[in-house]
Amino acid sequence: MTGQTGLLARFAAGLDGNDLPERIQVLFGDLLLDYIRVASIGAEMEWSRWAEAYADSVAADGRSSVLFRRSRLNPVHATFLNATYAGSIDSDDTHVGSMLHPGAIVFSAALAVAQSHGATSQDLMAAVVAGYEAMIRIALSIQPTHFRRGFQSTATCGGFGAGVAAARLLFKGADSAGRIADTIGLVASFSGGLTQFYHSGSTVKRIHAAHAAQCGVSAALMVAKGFGGPQDILEGKDGFARAYADGFDPSPIEAGLGTSFRMEEVMVKGHACSARVQAAVEGMLGLRADHGFAASDIRSIRLGIPSVIAGRLTMPNPVDMQAAQMSLPFSVALAATVENPQPNTSLSVRDFERGLGEALGELQGRMLIEVDEEVERTSTDKSVSAALRVELASGRVVETFVPAPKGSVSRPYSSADHIERFKAELAPRIGADTARAIVDASRSPQTLDAVWLGEKLAGGSTPRMAAAQ
């Protein structure tokens, strides 16, 4: 194991949760709260009912908890359902440069395997961190041509994150790195996920993260029974990079591995839409909060964008809700129609659902979208900026520049923000006392028990309108 596959495997095998820097342990707790918060919303979606019906027809029972359900399933199908909840509403955490969503996949896989096979809190932390690092770094090594070919990297690279996390929990001893490399090699053959939904619509993206996550867990369990994959699958002449991209840059995998952590570059979303349109949405909401105008007052909108988002993310008049969440013009038009916007207003998946039933096409038609020099210069692999210029019917012009959206690396949510957002969403569902206990546990991840967490969240089906206890 001399290549990048082996390098990642040795890193994961040697990662010790006790040795993780304090800032990474705090980040683990913050991202765990965000994962559960988003899953709580996703669990109420119609497509989550479809996923549950599917799992009920094929899944065997087991010891892994399903969020907000009393049933316990085998780790593969528990992972599938939990990742559906957390990864289907476009509110889950995002790594902008690698163009993927790691948390919904990695936490779902690590928690399911930890609950079914037993794991210390230190091993759980190490597994999650290793999964984030593998997933992000592999995707960075093949972007942007991977995306240009029509692949969605959450789906194609997500299996690596889940597989590494699961394998880190399953395999101990002298050959653990070899077994993790086998898992990476095996799950590569399960990779898939196309972006035709940008153009044609459909609900397939709702289960991209879930399918990738269950494939990663399946691969690790298959290796445990004797199967194996090529231990040079990433860099091999007929391996993953060659098949899925026009070029392979190993430096994002190698650089700082074990000393710096790419998971610190993850963005936590404020709005249920593409990470690359968050700044524009924030800009519109901010202008309306500051100047008090309504959508009917708008004569024209000029949106300054970086060239990287031109095309798939700038298509107006989306064909369905998934496409709407990926559409810059639709998202900005929706932000222009929200009643009484405040600085902390957030566009939810329900807002997008509502927006599809409204006549937003005419407002989208009043938009000019063009590449902006300052936006191009300030957009990075960690966040995308935006410039907005709104001309009102009165002739007045208001404008703003958002260098990075709230939740990005340069403007992160604080731990206090994560706690507040978590309690606001979960207390009505599971009760204030239980929500507080989970928050407390997230502040001490070195003692977090995966089985305890599953028990606290199982069967949390209290109607959302009920008052918190």
Protein backbone atom coordinates (compact mmCIF):
# COMPACT_ATOMS: atom_id res chain seq x y z
CA MET A 1 0.00 0.00 0.00
CA THR A 2 2.23 2.77 -1.27
CA GLY A 3 -0.26 5.05 -3.00
CA GLN A 4 -2.96 7.45 -1.88
CA THR A 5 -5.43 4.64 -1.06
CA GLY A 6 -2.98 3.17 1.40
CA LEU A 7 -2.10 6.57 2.78
CA LEU A 8 -5.73 7.28 3.68
CA ALA A 9 -6.15 3.78 5.11
CA ARG A 10 -3.10 4.11 7.37
CA PHE A 11 -4.26 7.55 8.48
CA ALA A 12 -7.70 6.24 9.43
CA ALA A 13 -6.32 3.16 11.20
CA GLY A 14 -3.88 5.24 13.25
CA LEU A 15 -6.23 8.06 14.18
CA ASP A 16 -6.79 8.13 17.93
CA GLY A 17 -9.80 9.97 19.28
CA ASN A 18 -7.90 10.75 22.47
CA ASP A 19 -5.31 12.69 20.49
CA LEU A 20 -7.68 14.85 18.47
CA PRO A 21 -7.15 18.58 19.06
CA GLU A 22 -9.73 20.21 21.30
CA ARG A 23 -11.00 22.37 18.43
CA ILE A 24 -11.77 19.20 16.42
CA GLN A 25 -13.63 17.69 19.35
CA VAL A 26 -15.70 20.89 19.65
CA LEU A 27 -16.33 20.83 15.90
CA PHE A 28 -17.42 17.18 16.15
CA GLY A 29 -20.05 18.20 18.71
CA ASP A 30 -21.23 21.17 16.66
CA LEU A 31 -21.58 19.13 13.47
CA LEU A 32 -23.35 16.34 15.35
CA LEU A 33 -25.99 18.80 16.55
CA ASP A 34 -26.40 20.17 13.05
CA TYR A 35 -26.73 16.64 11.64
CA ILE A 36 -29.52 15.78 14.07
CA ARG A 37 -31.23 19.15 13.56
CA VAL A 38 -31.35 18.75 9.79
CA ALA A 39 -32.43 15.10 10.06
CA SER A 40 -35.33 16.14 12.26
CA ILE A 41 -36.66 18.31 9.44
CA GLY A 42 -35.89 15.77 6.73
CA ALA A 43 -37.67 13.01 8.61
CA GLU A 44 -40.97 14.79 7.99
CA MET A 45 -40.64 14.95 4.22
CA GLU A 46 -42.82 12.88 1.90
CA TRP A 47 -39.85 11.10 0.38
CA SER A 48 -38.80 9.95 3.85
CA ARG A 49 -42.08 8.02 3.97
CA TRP A 50 -41.09 6.39 0.68
CA ALA A 51 -37.67 5.50 2.12
CA GLU A 52 -39.28 4.03 5.23
CA ALA A 53 -41.69 1.96 3.13
CA TYR A 54 -38.76 0.68 1.09
CA ALA A 55 -36.74 -0.19 4.19
CA ASP A 56 -39.73 -1.87 5.81
CA SER A 57 -39.99 -4.15 2.78
CA VAL A 58 -36.33 -5.20 2.60
CA ALA A 59 -34.57 -4.53 5.90
CA ALA A 60 -33.72 -7.01 8.61
CA ASP A 61 -33.94 -6.01 12.24
CA GLY A 62 -30.78 -5.24 14.12
CA ARG A 63 -29.27 -3.10 16.86
CA SER A 64 -28.85 0.19 14.99
CA SER A 65 -31.24 3.01 15.84
CA VAL A 66 -33.32 4.87 13.31
CA LEU A 67 -33.74 8.52 14.17
CA PHE A 68 -37.21 9.40 15.45
CA ARG A 69 -38.51 5.83 15.00
CA ARG A 70 -38.72 3.10 17.61
CA SER A 71 -37.56 0.40 15.23
CA ARG A 72 -33.99 -0.90 15.21
CA LEU A 73 -32.52 -2.17 11.96
CA ASN A 74 -29.34 -3.69 10.67
CA PRO A 75 -26.60 -1.05 10.21
CA VAL A 76 -26.93 -0.87 6.42
CA HIS A 77 -30.60 0.06 6.35
CA ALA A 78 -30.47 2.20 9.49
CA THR A 79 -27.73 4.15 7.74
CA PHE A 80 -29.89 4.45 4.63
CA LEU A 81 -32.86 5.90 6.50
CA ASN A 82 -30.87 8.26 8.70
CA ALA A 83 -28.91 9.56 5.72
CA THR A 84 -32.18 10.05 3.83
CA TYR A 85 -33.48 12.21 6.65
CA ALA A 86 -30.28 14.21 7.02
CA GLY A 87 -29.17 14.39 3.40
CA SER A 88 -32.34 14.98 1.42
CA ILE A 89 -33.40 18.57 2.07
CA ASP A 90 -30.25 20.46 1.00
CA SER A 91 -29.71 21.87 4.47
CA ASP A 92 -26.88 19.52 5.48
CA ASP A 93 -23.27 20.62 5.90
CA THR A 94 -21.24 21.16 2.73
CA HIS A 95 -17.65 21.28 1.62
CA VAL A 96 -17.76 23.82 -1.19
CA GLY A 97 -14.53 22.96 -2.99
CA SER A 98 -15.19 19.23 -3.14
CA MET A 99 -18.87 19.86 -3.94
CA LEU A 100 -20.25 17.36 -1.44
CA HIS A 101 -22.15 16.91 1.82
CA PRO A 102 -20.16 14.79 4.28
CA GLY A 103 -22.08 14.98 7.57
CA ALA A 104 -25.29 13.24 6.56
CA ILE A 105 -23.27 10.31 5.26
CA VAL A 106 -20.48 9.99 7.79
CA PHE A 107 -22.51 10.46 10.97
CA SER A 108 -25.24 8.10 9.73
CA ALA A 109 -22.71 5.36 9.00
CA ALA A 110 -20.58 5.81 12.10
CA LEU A 111 -23.50 5.89 14.52
CA ALA A 112 -25.17 2.83 12.98
CA VAL A 113 -21.99 0.73 13.10
CA ALA A 114 -21.07 1.97 16.58
CA GLN A 115 -24.52 0.97 17.84
CA SER A 116 -24.55 -2.43 16.16
CA HIS A 117 -20.98 -3.50 16.86
CA GLY A 118 -20.04 -1.51 19.94
CA ALA A 119 -17.53 1.31 20.02
CA THR A 120 -15.89 3.63 22.47
CA SER A 121 -16.59 7.34 22.21
CA GLN A 122 -12.97 7.85 21.19
CA ASP A 123 -13.32 5.38 18.33
CA LEU A 124 -16.58 7.01 17.26
CA MET A 125 -14.91 10.42 17.07
CA ALA A 126 -11.94 9.00 15.18
CA ALA A 127 -14.25 7.24 12.73
CA VAL A 128 -16.24 10.39 12.00
CA VAL A 129 -13.13 12.52 11.53
CA ALA A 130 -11.51 9.90 9.30
CA GLY A 131 -14.70 9.65 7.23
CA TYR A 132 -14.91 13.40 6.72
CA GLU A 133 -11.23 13.61 5.74
CA ALA A 134 -11.37 10.70 3.29
CA MET A 135 -14.55 11.85 1.59
CA ILE A 136 -13.47 15.48 1.20
CA ARG A 137 -9.90 14.78 0.16
CA ILE A 138 -10.81 12.16 -2.44
CA ALA A 139 -13.37 14.49 -4.01
CA LEU A 140 -10.91 17.39 -4.08
CA SER A 141 -8.42 15.21 -5.94
CA ILE A 142 -10.80 14.82 -8.91
CA GLN A 143 -12.66 18.13 -8.99
CA PRO A 144 -13.74 20.11 -10.95
CA THR A 145 -13.71 17.79 -13.98
CA HIS A 146 -15.64 15.19 -11.99
CA PHE A 147 -18.56 17.64 -11.74
CA ARG A 148 -18.17 18.74 -15.34
CA ARG A 149 -18.56 15.14 -16.46
CA GLY A 150 -21.98 15.07 -14.81
CA PHE A 151 -21.25 13.37 -11.48
CA GLN A 152 -22.60 14.46 -8.10
CA SER A 153 -19.74 13.89 -5.70
CA THR A 154 -21.89 13.35 -2.60
CA ALA A 155 -23.12 10.21 -4.33
CA THR A 156 -19.88 9.12 -5.95
CA CYS A 157 -17.47 9.94 -3.10
CA GLY A 158 -19.86 9.51 -0.19
CA GLY A 159 -19.24 5.77 -0.03
CA PHE A 160 -15.61 6.45 0.80
CA GLY A 161 -16.60 8.58 3.80
CA ALA A 162 -19.07 5.99 5.08
CA GLY A 163 -16.78 3.08 4.30
CA VAL A 164 -13.75 4.55 6.04
CA ALA A 165 -15.84 5.50 9.10
CA ALA A 166 -17.40 2.04 9.30
CA ALA A 167 -14.11 0.23 8.71
CA ARG A 168 -12.35 2.33 11.35
CA LEU A 169 -14.91 1.03 13.85
CA LEU A 170 -14.92 -2.59 12.68
CA PHE A 171 -11.23 -3.37 12.25
CA LYS A 172 -8.58 -3.43 14.95
CA GLY A 173 -5.10 -4.85 15.13
CA ALA A 174 -2.08 -5.06 12.89
CA ASP A 175 -3.93 -5.41 9.59
CA SER A 176 -6.62 -2.77 10.21
CA ALA A 177 -5.10 -0.43 7.62
CA GLY A 178 -5.23 -3.23 5.04
CA ARG A 179 -8.89 -3.88 5.80
CA ILE A 180 -9.70 -0.18 5.52
CA ALA A 181 -7.89 -0.09 2.15
CA ASP A 182 -9.92 -3.12 1.08
CA THR A 183 -13.08 -1.23 2.02
CA ILE A 184 -12.04 1.79 -0.02
CA GLY A 185 -11.24 -0.52 -2.92
CA LEU A 186 -14.53 -2.34 -2.68
CA VAL A 187 -16.84 0.66 -2.27
CA ALA A 188 -15.33 2.36 -5.32
CA SER A 189 -17.11 -0.19 -7.47
CA PHE A 190 -20.42 0.85 -5.91
CA SER A 191 -19.95 4.56 -6.72
CA GLY A 192 -22.53 6.34 -8.82
CA GLY A 193 -24.66 9.46 -8.98
CA LEU A 194 -25.45 11.65 -11.99
CA THR A 195 -26.59 15.26 -12.19
CA GLN A 196 -29.22 15.03 -14.90
CA PHE A 197 -31.71 16.06 -12.20
CA TYR A 198 -30.43 19.63 -12.63
CA HIS A 199 -32.04 19.64 -16.06
CA SER A 200 -34.93 17.19 -15.91
CA GLY A 201 -35.99 17.25 -12.27
CA SER A 202 -36.85 14.08 -10.28
CA THR A 203 -36.40 13.04 -6.65
CA VAL A 204 -33.25 10.95 -7.15
CA LYS A 205 -30.97 13.43 -5.37
CA ARG A 206 -33.06 12.95 -2.24
CA ILE A 207 -31.43 9.53 -1.80
CA HIS A 208 -27.98 10.18 -3.27
CA ALA A 209 -26.42 10.57 0.18
CA ALA A 210 -28.40 7.65 1.59
CA HIS A 211 -27.39 5.23 -1.15
CA ALA A 212 -23.73 6.21 -0.88
CA ALA A 213 -23.81 5.87 2.90
CA GLN A 214 -25.35 2.39 2.87
CA CYS A 215 -22.85 1.28 0.21
CA GLY A 216 -19.96 2.35 2.43
CA VAL A 217 -21.30 0.40 5.39
CA SER A 218 -22.04 -2.60 3.17
CA ALA A 219 -18.49 -2.56 1.83
CA ALA A 220 -16.98 -2.58 5.32
CA LEU A 221 -19.25 -5.43 6.42
CA MET A 222 -18.36 -7.41 3.27
CA VAL A 223 -14.66 -6.97 3.97
CA ALA A 224 -15.29 -8.26 7.49
CA LYS A 225 -16.67 -11.45 5.91
CA GLY A 226 -13.73 -11.93 3.56
CA PHE A 227 -14.21 -9.75 0.48
CA GLY A 228 -11.66 -7.17 -0.57
CA GLY A 229 -11.07 -4.47 -3.13
CA PRO A 230 -8.00 -3.15 -4.98
CA GLN A 231 -5.77 -1.40 -2.49
CA ASP A 232 -4.69 1.07 -5.17
CA ILE A 233 -8.21 1.91 -6.34
CA LEU A 234 -7.85 5.70 -6.18
CA GLU A 235 -4.61 6.04 -8.11
CA GLY A 236 -4.62 2.84 -10.19
CA LYS A 237 -4.41 2.95 -14.00
CA ASP A 238 -8.01 1.74 -14.25
CA GLY A 239 -9.07 3.03 -10.86
CA PHE A 240 -11.53 5.56 -9.54
CA ALA A 241 -9.79 8.80 -10.56
CA ARG A 242 -9.13 7.67 -14.12
CA ALA A 243 -12.73 6.50 -14.56
CA TYR A 244 -14.47 9.45 -12.94
CA ALA A 245 -12.40 12.51 -13.87
CA ASP A 246 -10.18 13.97 -16.56
CA GLY A 247 -7.28 14.21 -14.16
CA PHE A 248 -6.10 13.16 -10.72
CA ASP A 249 -4.30 15.51 -8.31
CA PRO A 250 -3.04 13.53 -5.31
CA SER A 251 -1.93 16.62 -3.38
CA PRO A 252 -5.30 17.29 -1.67
CA ILE A 253 -5.18 13.76 -0.28
CA GLU A 254 -1.58 14.00 0.88
CA ALA A 255 -1.22 17.61 2.06
CA GLY A 256 -1.39 17.92 5.83
CA LEU A 257 -3.00 14.51 6.32
CA GLY A 258 -2.87 13.81 10.04
CA THR A 259 -1.84 17.35 10.98
CA SER A 260 -4.54 19.54 9.43
CA PHE A 261 -8.20 18.73 9.03
CA ARG A 262 -10.28 19.50 5.96
CA MET A 263 -13.45 19.07 7.99
CA GLU A 264 -12.69 22.51 9.42
CA GLU A 265 -13.51 23.87 5.95
CA VAL A 266 -17.07 22.57 6.06
CA MET A 267 -19.86 25.09 5.66
CA VAL A 268 -23.06 24.85 7.73
CA LYS A 269 -26.03 26.16 5.78
CA GLY A 270 -28.46 28.85 6.75
CA HIS A 271 -30.86 28.12 3.87
CA ALA A 272 -32.20 24.94 2.25
CA CYS A 273 -30.54 25.48 -1.11
CA SER A 274 -27.21 25.07 -2.86
CA ALA A 275 -24.19 26.24 -0.87
CA ARG A 276 -23.13 28.33 -3.82
CA VAL A 277 -26.26 30.48 -3.78
CA GLN A 278 -26.40 31.11 -0.02
CA ALA A 279 -24.65 34.48 -0.24
CA ALA A 280 -27.08 35.78 -2.86
CA VAL A 281 -30.08 34.69 -0.79
CA GLU A 282 -28.57 36.33 2.27
CA GLY A 283 -27.97 39.48 0.25
CA MET A 284 -31.59 39.76 -0.88
CA LEU A 285 -32.93 39.11 2.61
CA GLY A 286 -30.53 41.68 4.03
CA LEU A 287 -31.47 44.36 1.51
CA ARG A 288 -35.16 43.85 2.22
CA ALA A 289 -34.64 43.92 5.99
CA ASP A 290 -32.59 47.13 5.71
CA HIS A 291 -34.72 49.00 3.15
CA GLY A 292 -38.22 47.61 3.65
CA PHE A 293 -39.20 46.93 0.05
CA ALA A 294 -41.41 44.09 -1.24
CA ALA A 295 -41.15 41.94 -4.35
CA SER A 296 -43.79 44.09 -6.04
CA ASP A 297 -41.50 47.12 -5.63
CA ILE A 298 -38.67 45.55 -7.64
CA ARG A 299 -38.06 46.76 -11.20
CA SER A 300 -34.89 44.78 -11.86
CA ILE A 301 -32.21 42.74 -10.12
CA ARG A 302 -28.60 42.39 -11.13
CA LEU A 303 -26.86 39.33 -9.65
CA GLY A 304 -23.07 39.24 -9.78
CA ILE A 305 -21.73 35.69 -9.69
CA PRO A 306 -18.47 33.79 -10.11
CA SER A 307 -18.05 31.85 -13.34
CA VAL A 308 -18.00 28.53 -11.45
CA ILE A 309 -21.76 28.60 -10.85
CA ALA A 310 -22.81 29.76 -14.32
CA GLY A 311 -24.91 27.11 -16.04
CA ARG A 312 -26.44 24.46 -13.81
CA LEU A 313 -27.04 26.77 -10.86
CA THR A 314 -28.29 29.77 -12.85
CA MET A 315 -31.22 28.15 -14.67
CA PRO A 316 -34.52 29.97 -13.99
CA ASN A 317 -38.03 28.50 -13.76
CA PRO A 318 -37.08 25.12 -12.23
CA VAL A 319 -39.16 22.08 -13.10
CA ASP A 320 -39.55 20.82 -9.52
CA MET A 321 -38.55 21.53 -5.93
CA GLN A 322 -35.17 19.82 -6.17
CA ALA A 323 -34.28 21.94 -9.19
CA ALA A 324 -35.64 25.01 -7.37
CA GLN A 325 -33.22 24.45 -4.49
CA MET A 326 -30.39 24.36 -7.02
CA SER A 327 -31.54 27.51 -8.86
CA LEU A 328 -29.95 30.87 -8.05
CA PRO A 329 -32.68 32.97 -9.72
CA PHE A 330 -35.49 31.02 -8.07
CA SER A 331 -33.84 31.14 -4.63
CA VAL A 332 -33.30 34.90 -4.84
CA ALA A 333 -36.86 35.44 -6.10
CA LEU A 334 -38.13 33.36 -3.19
CA ALA A 335 -36.10 35.46 -0.76
CA ALA A 336 -37.74 38.54 -2.29
CA THR A 337 -41.20 37.22 -1.35
CA VAL A 338 -40.63 36.21 2.28
CA GLU A 339 -42.78 38.25 4.62
CA ASN A 340 -41.06 40.58 7.10
CA PRO A 341 -37.48 39.27 6.65
CA GLN A 342 -35.12 39.65 9.59
CA PRO A 343 -31.32 39.35 9.73
CA ASN A 344 -31.61 35.70 10.87
CA THR A 345 -34.42 34.70 8.46
CA SER A 346 -33.79 31.26 6.98
CA LEU A 347 -35.34 29.78 3.83
CA SER A 348 -36.58 26.31 4.71
CA VAL A 349 -37.48 23.40 2.50
CA ARG A 350 -41.10 24.31 3.20
CA ASP A 351 -40.48 27.79 1.78
CA PHE A 352 -39.26 26.24 -1.45
CA GLU A 353 -42.30 23.98 -1.50
CA ARG A 354 -44.51 27.05 -1.12
CA GLY A 355 -42.56 29.03 -3.72
CA LEU A 356 -43.23 26.50 -6.44
CA GLY A 357 -46.92 27.25 -6.11
CA GLU A 358 -46.42 30.97 -6.55
CA ALA A 359 -45.84 33.01 -9.70
CA LEU A 360 -42.10 33.65 -9.34
CA GLY A 361 -41.29 33.30 -13.03
CA GLU A 362 -42.01 36.93 -13.84
CA LEU A 363 -39.68 38.13 -11.07
CA GLN A 364 -36.95 35.77 -12.28
CA GLY A 365 -37.38 37.32 -15.71
CA ARG A 366 -36.41 40.72 -14.27
CA MET A 367 -32.97 39.40 -13.28
CA LEU A 368 -29.68 39.96 -15.05
CA ILE A 369 -27.12 37.34 -14.00
CA GLU A 370 -23.53 37.97 -15.01
CA VAL A 371 -20.01 37.15 -13.91
CA ASP A 372 -18.71 39.86 -11.59
CA GLU A 373 -15.00 40.61 -11.27
CA GLU A 374 -15.06 41.19 -7.51
CA VAL A 375 -17.24 38.12 -6.90
CA GLU A 376 -14.90 36.05 -9.06
CA ARG A 377 -11.90 37.29 -7.08
CA THR A 378 -13.41 36.70 -3.63
CA SER A 379 -15.04 33.32 -4.24
CA THR A 380 -12.93 30.40 -3.05
CA ASP A 381 -13.10 26.66 -2.53
CA LYS A 382 -14.58 27.42 0.90
CA SER A 383 -17.37 29.85 0.00
CA VAL A 384 -18.97 31.71 -2.90
CA SER A 385 -19.65 35.44 -2.66
CA ALA A 386 -22.38 37.47 -4.36
CA ALA A 387 -23.17 41.01 -5.49
CA LEU A 388 -26.75 42.30 -5.72
CA ARG A 389 -28.08 45.50 -7.24
CA VAL A 390 -31.82 46.07 -6.96
CA GLU A 391 -33.58 48.86 -8.83
CA LEU A 392 -36.97 49.73 -7.34
CA ALA A 393 -40.02 51.01 -9.16
CA SER A 394 -39.43 54.42 -7.56
CA GLY A 395 -36.06 54.63 -9.32
CA ARG A 396 -34.13 54.10 -6.11
CA VAL A 397 -31.21 51.66 -6.29
CA VAL A 398 -30.00 49.56 -3.36
CA GLU A 399 -27.05 47.21 -3.50
CA THR A 400 -24.93 44.93 -1.38
CA PHE A 401 -21.93 42.67 -1.56
CA VAL A 402 -21.78 39.47 0.50
CA PRO A 403 -18.17 38.20 0.58
CA ALA A 404 -19.14 34.93 2.29
CA PRO A 405 -22.44 33.63 3.65
CA LYS A 406 -23.17 32.98 7.30
CA GLY A 407 -22.05 29.46 8.20
CA SER A 408 -18.97 29.49 5.98
CA VAL A 409 -15.42 29.19 7.29
CA SER A 410 -14.86 32.94 7.51
CA ARG A 411 -18.28 33.55 9.15
CA PRO A 412 -18.96 30.35 11.09
CA TYR A 413 -21.85 29.59 13.36
CA SER A 414 -20.61 29.57 16.94
CA SER A 415 -21.20 26.67 19.28
CA ALA A 416 -23.86 28.82 20.93
CA ASP A 417 -25.54 29.26 17.53
CA HIS A 418 -25.54 25.49 16.97
CA ILE A 419 -27.05 24.89 20.39
CA GLU A 420 -29.77 27.48 19.84
CA ARG A 421 -30.66 26.13 16.39
CA PHE A 422 -30.70 22.56 17.71
CA LYS A 423 -32.95 23.35 20.67
CA ALA A 424 -35.34 25.38 18.53
CA GLU A 425 -35.85 22.43 16.19
CA LEU A 426 -35.62 19.46 18.57
CA ALA A 427 -37.23 20.62 21.81
CA PRO A 428 -40.75 20.61 20.32
CA ARG A 429 -40.11 17.12 18.98
CA ILE A 430 -38.31 15.27 21.77
CA GLY A 431 -38.85 17.60 24.73
CA ALA A 432 -36.66 20.29 26.21
CA ASP A 433 -35.04 18.01 28.80
CA THR A 434 -33.95 15.42 26.23
CA ALA A 435 -32.73 18.11 23.86
CA ARG A 436 -30.70 19.65 26.68
CA ALA A 437 -29.18 16.26 27.57
CA ILE A 438 -28.05 15.73 23.97
CA VAL A 439 -26.55 19.22 23.86
CA ASP A 440 -24.65 18.49 27.07
CA ALA A 441 -23.36 15.22 25.60
CA SER A 442 -22.21 17.01 22.45
CA ARG A 443 -20.07 19.30 24.61
CA SER A 444 -18.23 16.23 25.98
CA PRO A 445 -17.83 14.00 22.92
CA GLN A 446 -15.04 12.03 24.59
CA THR A 447 -17.77 10.40 26.71
CA LEU A 448 -20.58 10.29 24.12
CA ASP A 449 -22.24 6.89 23.91
CA ALA A 450 -23.75 6.05 20.51
CA VAL A 451 -26.31 3.63 21.96
CA TRP A 452 -27.46 6.21 24.52
CA LEU A 453 -27.82 8.81 21.76
CA GLY A 454 -29.89 6.42 19.67
CA GLU A 455 -32.19 5.71 22.59
CA LYS A 456 -32.68 9.42 23.25
CA LEU A 457 -33.66 10.07 19.64
CA ALA A 458 -35.68 6.95 18.92
CA GLY A 459 -39.41 7.39 18.61
CA GLY A 460 -39.28 11.16 18.87
CA SER A 461 -42.57 11.54 17.05
CA THR A 462 -44.18 14.26 19.18
CA PRO A 463 -45.99 16.60 16.77
CA ARG A 464 -43.92 19.69 16.07
CA MET A 465 -46.70 22.03 17.17
CA ALA A 466 -46.68 20.56 20.67
CA ALA A 467 -45.18 22.74 23.36
CA ALA A 468 -41.72 21.84 24.65
CA GLN A 469 -41.74 20.19 28.02
